[in-house]
Coordinates of C-alpha atoms and ligand atoms in Angstrom, one line a residue:
M78 CA 0.0 -0.1 0.1
T79 CA 1.1 3.6 -0.6
Q80 CA 0.5 6.7 1.1
T81 CA 1.6 10.3 0.9
C82 CA 4.3 11.5 3.2
G83 CA 1.7 13.8 4.8
E84 CA -0.8 10.9 5.5
I85 CA 2.2 9.0 7.0
L86 CA 3.0 12.0 9.2
V87 CA -0.4 12.2 10.9
E88 CA -0.3 8.4 11.6
R89 CA 3.0 9.0 13.5
L90 CA 1.7 11.7 15.4
E91 CA -1.1 9.7 16.7
S92 CA 1.3 6.9 17.8
Y93 CA 3.3 9.4 19.7
G94 CA 0.1 10.4 21.7
I95 CA -0.5 13.7 20.1
E96 CA -4.2 14.5 20.7
I97 CA -4.8 18.1 19.2
V98 CA -3.6 19.6 16.2
F99 CA -4.1 23.5 15.9
G100 CA -3.9 24.7 12.3
I101 CA -5.1 27.1 9.5
P102 CA -4.9 24.9 6.4
G103 CA -3.5 26.6 3.3
V104 CA -2.6 25.3 -0.2
H105 CA 0.8 24.2 1.0
T106 CA -0.4 22.4 3.8
V107 CA -3.5 20.4 2.6
E108 CA -1.6 17.3 2.2
L109 CA -1.3 17.2 6.0
Y110 CA -5.1 16.8 6.2
R111 CA -5.6 14.1 3.6
G112 CA -5.0 11.3 6.5
L113 CA -6.5 13.2 9.3
P114 CA -10.0 11.5 9.3
N115 CA -8.1 8.0 9.7
T116 CA -6.7 9.2 13.2
R117 CA -7.9 10.1 16.5
L118 CA -6.2 13.4 16.2
R119 CA -8.6 16.4 16.9
H120 CA -8.1 19.5 14.6
I121 CA -8.6 22.9 15.9
T122 CA -9.0 26.0 13.6
P123 CA -7.7 29.2 15.4
R124 CA -8.2 32.6 13.6
H125 CA -4.5 33.5 13.6
E126 CA -1.4 31.4 13.7
Q127 CA -0.1 33.1 16.8
G128 CA -3.5 31.8 18.4
A129 CA -2.5 28.4 17.3
G130 CA 0.9 28.6 19.1
F131 CA -0.6 30.3 22.3
M132 CA -3.3 27.5 22.4
A133 CA -0.6 24.9 22.0
D134 CA 1.2 26.4 24.8
G135 CA -1.7 26.7 27.1
Y136 CA -2.4 23.1 26.4
A137 CA 1.2 22.0 27.2
R138 CA 1.4 24.0 30.3
A139 CA -1.6 22.6 31.7
T140 CA -0.6 19.1 31.0
G141 CA 3.0 18.9 30.6
K142 CA 2.4 17.3 27.0
P143 CA 2.9 18.7 23.6
A144 CA 0.3 19.7 21.0
A145 CA 1.1 19.9 17.4
C146 CA 0.6 23.0 15.1
F147 CA 0.0 22.7 11.2
I148 CA 1.3 25.8 9.6
I149 CA 1.6 27.2 6.1
S150 CA 5.2 28.3 5.0
G151 CA 5.8 31.9 4.9
P152 CA 3.1 34.1 6.7
G153 CA 2.0 31.4 8.8
M154 CA 5.4 30.7 10.3
T155 CA 6.1 34.5 10.6
N156 CA 2.8 34.7 12.7
I157 CA 3.7 31.9 14.9
V158 CA 7.2 32.9 15.8
T159 CA 6.1 35.1 18.7
A160 CA 4.3 32.2 20.3
M161 CA 7.1 29.8 19.7
A162 CA 9.6 32.4 21.4
Q163 CA 7.2 32.5 24.6
A164 CA 7.2 28.6 24.7
Y165 CA 10.9 28.6 24.1
S166 CA 11.9 31.1 27.0
D167 CA 9.5 29.2 29.4
S168 CA 10.5 25.7 28.3
V169 CA 7.2 24.6 27.0
P170 CA 7.1 21.6 24.5
M171 CA 5.2 22.3 21.2
L172 CA 5.6 20.5 18.0
V173 CA 5.3 22.9 14.9
I174 CA 5.1 21.3 11.6
S175 CA 5.1 23.4 8.6
S176 CA 5.3 23.2 4.8
V177 CA 8.0 25.1 2.8
N178 CA 8.4 25.7 -1.0
N179 CA 9.4 22.9 -3.4
S180 CA 13.1 21.6 -2.5
H181 CA 14.3 22.5 -6.0
E182 CA 12.8 26.1 -5.4
L183 CA 14.3 26.9 -1.9
A184 CA 16.6 30.0 -1.8
L185 CA 16.2 31.0 -5.4
G186 CA 14.3 34.0 -4.5
Q187 CA 12.0 33.6 -7.5
G188 CA 8.9 35.1 -5.7
R189 CA 7.0 32.1 -5.1
L190 CA 3.8 32.1 -3.1
H191 CA 4.8 32.3 0.8
E192 CA 8.5 32.2 0.0
L193 CA 10.9 33.4 2.8
P194 CA 14.6 33.8 1.9
S195 CA 15.4 31.1 4.6
Q196 CA 12.3 29.8 6.6
R197 CA 14.3 27.6 8.7
Q198 CA 16.8 30.1 9.6
L199 CA 14.2 32.6 10.8
V200 CA 12.4 29.9 13.1
A201 CA 15.6 28.0 14.1
G202 CA 16.4 30.6 16.7
V203 CA 13.3 29.9 18.7
S204 CA 13.2 26.1 18.4
V205 CA 15.1 23.4 20.3
F206 CA 15.9 22.4 16.9
S207 CA 14.5 23.0 13.4
H208 CA 14.7 20.4 10.5
T209 CA 13.9 20.4 6.9
V210 CA 12.9 16.9 5.7
A211 CA 14.8 16.2 2.7
R212 CA 13.2 12.8 1.9
P213 CA 10.1 11.1 3.3
D214 CA 12.3 8.2 4.9
E215 CA 13.9 10.8 7.2
L216 CA 10.7 11.2 9.0
D217 CA 10.5 8.6 11.6
E218 CA 14.4 9.6 12.8
V219 CA 13.4 13.2 13.0
L220 CA 10.2 12.7 14.9
A221 CA 11.8 10.2 17.4
R222 CA 14.4 13.2 18.1
A223 CA 11.5 15.5 18.6
F224 CA 9.8 13.4 21.2
T225 CA 12.9 12.6 22.9
V226 CA 13.7 16.0 23.3
F227 CA 10.1 16.6 24.8
D228 CA 10.6 13.8 27.3
S229 CA 14.0 13.5 28.1
A230 CA 15.7 17.1 27.7
R231 CA 14.7 20.7 28.6
P232 CA 11.5 21.0 26.4
G233 CA 10.5 23.7 23.9
P234 CA 9.2 24.1 20.5
V235 CA 10.7 22.0 17.7
H236 CA 10.1 22.9 14.2
I237 CA 10.0 20.1 11.3
E238 CA 9.1 21.6 7.8
L239 CA 8.5 19.7 4.8
P240 CA 9.0 20.8 1.3
L241 CA 5.8 20.7 -0.8
D242 CA 7.2 17.8 -3.0
V243 CA 8.1 15.8 0.0
I244 CA 4.8 16.2 1.7
T245 CA 2.8 15.0 -1.2
A246 CA 5.5 12.5 -2.3
T247 CA 3.9 8.6 -2.2
V248 CA 5.9 6.2 -0.4
T249 CA 5.2 2.5 0.6
S250 CA 3.5 2.4 4.0
S251 CA 5.6 1.1 6.8
K252 CA 5.2 0.3 10.5
A253 CA 5.8 3.3 12.6
Q254 CA 9.3 3.3 14.1
T255 CA 8.8 5.1 17.4
I256 CA 10.5 4.8 20.7
A257 CA 8.5 3.1 23.1
T258 CA 10.4 3.8 26.3
R259 CA 12.3 7.0 27.2
Y260 CA 14.1 7.4 30.7
R261 CA 14.9 10.7 32.0
P262 CA 18.7 11.3 33.2
A263 CA 19.3 10.6 37.0
P264 CA 22.1 12.5 38.9
S265 CA 25.4 10.7 39.7
G266 CA 26.0 9.2 43.1
L267 CA 29.1 11.6 43.5
A268 CA 27.0 14.6 42.9
I269 CA 24.5 13.7 45.3
T270 CA 27.0 13.0 48.2
A271 CA 28.8 16.4 47.4
A272 CA 25.5 18.1 47.6
T273 CA 24.2 16.5 50.8
D274 CA 27.4 17.0 52.3
L275 CA 27.2 20.8 51.9
L276 CA 23.3 20.8 53.0
K277 CA 23.9 18.5 56.2
H278 CA 26.6 21.1 57.3
A279 CA 24.9 24.4 56.3
A280 CA 23.9 26.6 59.1
N281 CA 21.2 28.3 57.2
P282 CA 20.2 26.8 53.8
I283 CA 17.5 27.7 51.5
I284 CA 15.8 26.0 48.5
V285 CA 14.6 27.6 45.3
L286 CA 12.4 25.6 43.3
G287 CA 11.6 26.5 39.4
G288 CA 9.3 25.5 36.6
G289 CA 11.4 22.5 36.2
T290 CA 10.0 21.0 39.3
Q291 CA 6.4 21.2 38.2
D292 CA 6.1 17.4 37.8
A293 CA 8.0 16.7 40.8
A294 CA 5.6 18.0 43.7
P295 CA 5.7 14.7 45.7
Q296 CA 9.4 14.3 45.5
A297 CA 9.9 18.2 46.5
Q298 CA 7.6 18.1 49.5
A299 CA 9.2 14.8 50.7
L300 CA 12.7 16.6 50.8
L301 CA 11.2 19.5 52.5
E302 CA 9.8 17.6 55.3
R303 CA 12.8 15.5 55.9
S304 CA 15.3 18.4 55.7
G305 CA 13.2 21.1 57.2
I306 CA 14.7 23.9 55.0
R307 CA 12.7 26.8 54.0
T308 CA 11.7 26.9 50.4
V309 CA 10.8 29.9 47.8
L310 CA 8.9 28.9 44.8
T311 CA 9.4 30.9 41.3
I312 CA 6.2 31.8 39.4
N313 CA 6.3 28.7 37.1
A314 CA 6.8 26.6 40.3
K315 CA 3.5 27.9 42.1
G316 CA 1.6 24.9 43.6
V317 CA 4.7 22.6 43.8
I318 CA 4.4 23.0 47.6
P319 CA 0.9 23.6 49.0
P320 CA 0.2 27.1 49.9
A321 CA -0.3 26.5 53.8
H322 CA 3.0 24.3 54.2
P323 CA 5.0 25.9 57.0
L324 CA 8.3 25.7 55.2
N325 CA 6.7 27.6 52.1
L326 CA 7.9 31.1 51.4
G327 CA 5.6 31.3 48.3
S328 CA 6.9 33.3 45.5
R329 CA 8.0 36.4 47.5
L330 CA 11.6 36.1 46.1
P331 CA 12.1 39.8 45.3
Q332 CA 10.7 40.8 48.8
P333 CA 13.5 42.4 50.6
P334 CA 13.3 40.1 53.7
V335 CA 13.1 36.8 51.7
L336 CA 15.6 38.3 49.1
Q337 CA 18.0 38.9 52.1
A338 CA 17.5 35.4 53.4
I339 CA 18.7 34.0 50.0
Q340 CA 21.4 36.3 49.6
S341 CA 22.8 35.7 53.0
A342 CA 22.1 31.8 53.0
D343 CA 25.1 29.6 53.4
V344 CA 23.9 27.2 50.8
V345 CA 21.3 27.6 48.2
L346 CA 19.8 24.7 46.5
A347 CA 18.2 25.9 43.2
I348 CA 16.4 23.3 41.1
G349 CA 14.9 23.7 37.7
T350 CA 15.3 27.5 37.5
E351 CA 17.2 29.8 35.1
L352 CA 17.0 32.3 37.9
G353 CA 16.6 35.1 35.1
E354 CA 15.0 38.4 35.9
T355 CA 11.5 37.2 35.3
D356 CA 11.9 34.5 37.8
T357 CA 13.5 36.6 40.5
L358 CA 11.5 39.5 39.5
L359 CA 14.7 41.7 40.2
F360 CA 14.7 43.8 37.2
D361 CA 16.9 46.6 38.5
D362 CA 19.0 44.4 40.9
Q363 CA 21.3 41.3 40.8
L364 CA 20.8 38.3 42.8
N365 CA 24.0 38.1 44.9
I366 CA 24.3 35.0 46.6
E367 CA 27.2 35.0 49.4
G368 CA 26.9 31.3 50.0
Q369 CA 27.6 28.0 48.1
V370 CA 25.2 27.3 45.3
I371 CA 23.8 23.8 44.4
R372 CA 22.2 24.0 41.0
V373 CA 20.2 21.1 39.4
D374 CA 18.9 21.4 35.7
I375 CA 18.2 19.0 33.0
D376 CA 19.9 21.4 30.5
P377 CA 23.7 21.8 31.3
E378 CA 23.6 25.4 29.6
Q379 CA 21.2 26.5 32.4
L380 CA 23.2 25.4 35.1
T381 CA 25.7 28.5 34.7
R382 CA 23.2 31.1 33.5
N383 CA 23.0 34.2 35.8
V384 CA 24.5 32.6 39.0
L385 CA 27.5 30.3 39.1
P386 CA 27.2 27.2 41.1
T387 CA 29.4 25.5 43.5
I388 CA 28.2 22.1 42.8
S389 CA 26.1 21.6 39.4
I390 CA 24.2 18.6 38.9
C391 CA 22.7 17.9 35.1
A392 CA 19.9 15.8 35.7
D393 CA 16.1 15.5 35.8
A394 CA 14.5 17.5 38.9
G395 CA 12.3 14.8 40.3
L396 CA 15.0 12.2 40.2
T397 CA 17.5 14.6 41.9
L398 CA 15.1 15.5 44.6
Q399 CA 14.2 11.9 45.3
A400 CA 18.0 11.1 45.7
L401 CA 18.6 14.1 47.8
Y402 CA 15.7 12.9 50.0
E403 CA 17.1 9.4 50.3
A404 CA 20.7 10.8 51.0
M405 CA 19.1 13.0 53.7
Q406 CA 17.9 10.1 55.6
D407 CA 19.8 10.6 58.7
C408 CA 20.2 14.3 58.7
R409 CA 19.0 16.5 61.7
P410 CA 16.3 18.5 60.2
F411 CA 16.5 22.2 60.3
Q412 CA 13.7 24.2 62.0
H413 CA 12.6 26.8 59.7
Q414 CA 9.0 26.9 60.3
S415 CA 8.9 29.9 62.6
E416 CA 11.3 31.9 60.6
V417 CA 9.3 31.1 57.4
A418 CA 6.1 32.6 59.1
A419 CA 7.9 35.6 60.2
L420 CA 9.5 36.2 56.6
R421 CA 6.3 35.8 55.1
Q422 CA 4.5 38.4 57.6
A423 CA 7.6 40.8 56.9
S424 CA 7.5 40.6 53.1
D425 CA 3.6 41.0 53.1
S426 CA 3.8 44.2 55.2
L427 CA 6.3 45.9 52.7
A428 CA 4.1 45.0 49.7
P429 CA 2.7 47.9 47.7
E430 CA -1.0 47.8 48.6
A431 CA -2.2 47.6 45.0
Y432 CA 0.0 44.3 44.5
F433 CA -1.4 42.7 47.6
K434 CA -5.0 43.6 46.5
H435 CA -4.4 41.9 43.3
G436 CA -3.3 38.7 45.0
Q437 CA -6.4 39.0 47.2
F438 CA -8.5 39.4 43.7
L439 CA -6.9 36.1 42.4
A440 CA -7.8 34.3 45.8
L441 CA -11.3 35.4 45.3
V442 CA -11.3 33.7 41.7
A443 CA -9.8 30.7 43.4
E444 CA -12.2 30.6 46.2
T445 CA -15.2 31.0 43.8
L446 CA -13.8 28.1 41.2
P447 CA -12.0 25.4 43.2
E448 CA -8.7 24.0 41.6
V449 CA -8.9 26.8 39.0
I450 CA -6.2 27.2 36.3
I451 CA -5.5 30.9 36.1
V452 CA -4.0 31.7 32.8
G453 CA -2.7 35.2 32.7
D454 CA -1.3 37.8 30.2
S455 CA 0.9 40.8 31.2
T456 CA -1.4 42.9 33.3
Q457 CA -1.7 44.7 36.6
P458 CA -3.3 41.7 38.8
V459 CA -0.9 39.3 37.1
Y460 CA 2.2 41.2 38.6
G461 CA 0.5 41.4 41.9
G462 CA -0.6 37.6 41.5
N463 CA 3.1 36.8 40.6
L464 CA 4.0 37.7 44.2
F465 CA 1.2 36.9 46.5
Y466 CA -1.2 34.4 44.7
E467 CA -0.6 30.9 46.1
A468 CA -1.9 28.3 43.6
A469 CA -3.1 25.0 45.2
N470 CA -1.7 22.6 42.6
P471 CA 1.1 22.9 40.1
R472 CA 0.4 23.8 36.4
S473 CA -2.2 25.8 37.4
Y474 CA -1.0 29.6 37.4
F475 CA 0.9 30.5 34.4
N476 CA 1.3 33.8 32.4
S477 CA 3.1 35.7 29.8
S478 CA 4.9 38.1 32.2
T479 CA 7.5 35.4 32.5
G480 CA 10.2 34.6 30.0
Y481 CA 9.5 36.5 26.6
G482 CA 6.8 38.6 28.1
T483 CA 4.5 39.1 25.1
L484 CA 0.9 40.5 25.1
G485 CA -2.0 38.5 23.6
F486 CA -1.0 35.3 25.1
G487 CA -3.6 35.0 28.0
L488 CA -6.6 34.6 25.9
P489 CA -5.5 31.6 23.5
A490 CA -3.6 29.9 26.2
A491 CA -6.6 29.7 28.6
F492 CA -8.4 28.2 25.5
G493 CA -5.7 25.6 25.0
A494 CA -5.8 24.7 28.8
K495 CA -9.3 24.4 28.7
L496 CA -9.4 22.1 25.5
A497 CA -6.8 19.9 27.4
L498 CA -8.7 19.6 30.8
P499 CA -12.4 20.5 30.2
Q500 CA -13.3 19.3 33.6
R501 CA -11.2 21.9 35.3
H502 CA -12.2 25.5 35.8
V503 CA -9.9 27.7 33.6
V504 CA -9.8 31.4 33.7
S505 CA -8.2 34.0 31.5
L506 CA -7.1 37.1 33.1
I507 CA -5.8 39.8 30.5
G508 CA -5.6 43.6 30.2
D509 CA -7.7 45.8 28.1
G510 CA -4.6 46.4 26.0
G511 CA -3.3 42.6 25.7
L512 CA -6.8 41.4 24.9
Q513 CA -6.8 43.3 21.5
F514 CA -3.9 41.6 20.5
T515 CA -5.5 38.2 20.0
L516 CA -9.4 39.2 20.6
S517 CA -10.3 37.2 17.2
E518 CA -9.7 33.8 19.1
L519 CA -13.0 34.5 21.0
A520 CA -14.5 33.2 17.8
T521 CA -12.6 29.7 18.0
A522 CA -13.7 29.4 21.6
V523 CA -17.4 30.2 20.8
E524 CA -17.1 27.4 18.1
L525 CA -15.7 24.9 20.6
N526 CA -18.3 25.8 23.4
L527 CA -15.4 26.6 25.8
A528 CA -16.9 28.0 29.2
V529 CA -13.9 30.0 30.0
P530 CA -14.6 33.1 32.0
V531 CA -12.3 36.1 30.4
L532 CA -11.4 38.5 32.9
V533 CA -10.5 41.7 31.4
W534 CA -8.8 44.1 33.8
N535 CA -9.8 47.3 32.3
N536 CA -7.8 50.4 32.8
N537 CA -8.4 52.0 29.5
G538 CA -4.6 51.7 28.3
Y539 CA -1.4 50.4 28.6
G540 CA -1.4 51.1 32.5
E541 CA 2.1 49.3 33.0
I542 CA 3.9 51.4 30.5
K543 CA 2.1 54.7 31.4
K544 CA 3.4 54.2 35.0
Y545 CA 6.7 53.5 33.9
M546 CA 6.9 56.5 31.8
V547 CA 5.5 58.7 34.4
D548 CA 8.0 57.3 37.0
R549 CA 10.8 58.4 34.9
D550 CA 9.5 61.9 33.8
I551 CA 8.8 60.7 30.2
P552 CA 5.7 62.2 28.5
A553 CA 2.9 59.3 28.6
I554 CA 2.8 59.2 24.7
G555 CA 1.0 56.3 23.1
V556 CA -0.5 54.6 26.3
D557 CA -3.9 56.1 26.7
I558 CA -5.4 54.2 23.8
Y559 CA -9.1 54.3 22.5
T560 CA -11.0 51.5 24.6
P561 CA -13.7 49.7 22.6
D562 CA -16.8 48.4 24.2
F563 CA -15.7 45.0 25.0
V564 CA -19.3 43.6 26.1
S565 CA -20.7 44.4 22.6
I566 CA -17.9 43.0 20.7
A567 CA -17.8 40.0 22.9
K568 CA -21.6 39.6 22.3
G569 CA -20.9 40.2 18.6
F570 CA -18.6 37.0 18.6
G571 CA -21.4 35.1 20.3
C572 CA -20.0 35.1 23.9
A573 CA -21.8 36.0 27.1
A574 CA -20.5 39.2 28.4
I575 CA -21.1 41.6 31.4
K576 CA -19.6 44.5 32.9
V577 CA -19.4 44.2 36.6
S578 CA -19.2 47.0 39.2
S579 CA -19.3 45.3 42.5
K580 CA -17.6 42.2 44.3
V581 CA -21.0 40.5 44.5
E582 CA -21.8 40.9 40.8
F583 CA -18.2 39.6 40.0
V584 CA -18.6 36.5 41.9
E585 CA -21.9 35.8 40.4
A586 CA -20.8 36.3 37.0
L587 CA -17.7 34.2 37.4
R588 CA -20.0 31.4 38.8
N589 CA -22.4 31.5 35.8
A590 CA -19.4 31.8 33.5
S591 CA -18.0 28.7 34.7
S592 CA -21.1 26.6 33.6
A593 CA -22.0 28.5 30.5
S594 CA -21.8 26.9 27.0
V595 CA -19.7 29.7 25.5
P596 CA -16.8 31.9 26.9
T597 CA -18.0 34.9 29.3
L598 CA -16.2 38.2 29.0
I599 CA -16.2 39.9 32.4
D600 CA -15.2 43.5 31.9
I601 CA -13.7 44.6 35.2
P602 CA -13.1 48.4 35.7
E603 CA -10.0 48.7 37.5
D604 CA -10.8 51.6 39.9
L605 CA -13.9 49.8 41.0
A606 CA -12.1 46.4 41.7
L607 CA -9.4 48.0 43.6
A608 CA -11.8 49.3 46.0
W609 CA -13.5 46.0 46.6
Ligands
TPP1320 C1 4.0 42.3 22.0 C2 4.2 43.3 23.0 N1 4.1 44.6 22.7 C3 4.3 45.5 23.8 C4 4.7 45.3 24.9 C5 4.8 46.1 26.0 N2 3.9 46.3 27.1 C6 4.4 45.6 28.3 S1 2.7 45.8 29.2 C7 2.0 46.6 28.2 C8 0.7 47.1 28.6 C9 -0.3 46.5 28.3 O1 -1.7 46.9 28.7 P1 -2.8 46.1 29.4 O2 -2.8 44.7 28.7 O3 -3.9 46.9 29.0 O4 -2.1 45.7 30.8 P2 -2.3 46.9 31.9 O5 -0.8 47.2 32.2 O6 -2.9 48.2 31.6 O7 -2.8 46.3 33.2 C10 2.8 46.8 27.2 C11 2.3 47.7 26.0 C12 4.5 43.8 25.2 N3 5.1 43.2 26.3 N4 4.3 42.9 24.2
MG1321 MG1 -4.8 48.0 30.5

């Protein structure tokens, strides 16, 4: 039997466990669609390729698993690059399959439809790897490479492009060559002994957990309980330790009392974090650690970024936490509980009031919708939430203020998370500015009947940048933008929509939204919400 390369590709994606493909078909990708009905793959059509990428990102952050995107050559690829960059900087797996012009036409600059001078070169910078399939028989090897990266290395977007003549080539069908079992790298015994020696003999150690520990919550908690060491979570590690755990300092890293505790600790154990400025939230300051630093990361390059380690361990976070737990068996536990309570209180008393209120606003959302996943953009309550909101579970608080920091993420990424976990409450939290970047994806969510409350934090403009300009005596140009009537717009898309003016109204709207059959846009005037 013969099949086209495109037909074989979708079969292979199914055998690797891909469930959803986000794509806008074009004449250069239609061959990927021929075989789709023969698979269990679900195809979702966003309204823009950036929406496809953000949805795939939200799906992956909620589950840890990649989704695929089918993207046309040229404009489709330039449209998805921003979403790939956001996923790249936050280590989110994503499989981007694109077409490219015929092999014999590449790099000739003949003005072919959708032609870029070098598509692969453009995309490679935001991909773990980017590969042009020269012949159909390369497909199995390159797919195996992609899924091994997703499972065994620091994840990120992988780009595989197929020239038109390769997608359409007919080949003899063959059994899928997939890798059945992939194991993650464990730490060496020597490294664990050295790290445990440092920890056991420390006077005032501290642990920093990053996004790389999201799937290692039980191991992280076990180590905390055995060692009694105070622990800070980065934004992407929220929920790894339960909020009320007596050793959990939450995500208060940049608050002076906690920052001081990290900088003056004699041993810092940092796991699965880049310690970059959007993790530490120290934009104008350096993290100057006086003590010895043990860093654990699955990516050797991450082990030395921003802070040089005394001991570096290149291994999986969960396996390393487990090994440390076992090696700390006979340790005398530290007694950091009362200090943690004091540090939390001292940090909170120093917080700007608005930030603290933002944290409370998010706590109200979580109280109303149990086990909620809050998917944020880059807007005021997200910044406060980054510091003061405490998620009950991992993979349930993420936003685009970390890493690449693009606007427009928070709407489609919430839809991607809801598609992945339809039984969970998923909320989008986005500013009036950010919303206008990807507003059209409301149509996708209406089509899919996604019951996602879309919380629009409305301050009629680019509030954060206006503040930044005013603080620096720069005239506030370009930041007070015309605000459309979001309620009418959302209704036009087929969403439910309401502008709320009180806390009671908001809570009621949120409850109703979570059981609706379409998204509900909830317009929240900032000045009113801050007074709730
Ligand atoms: C793609 C992109 N363009 C511009 C920016 C710069 N920027 C960061 S925050 C912000 C303001 C966003 O306004 P809004 O979404 O309404 O949030 P607010 O700060 O008003 O709560 C801007 C323009 C960005 N981060 N990303
Ligand atoms: Mg705004």
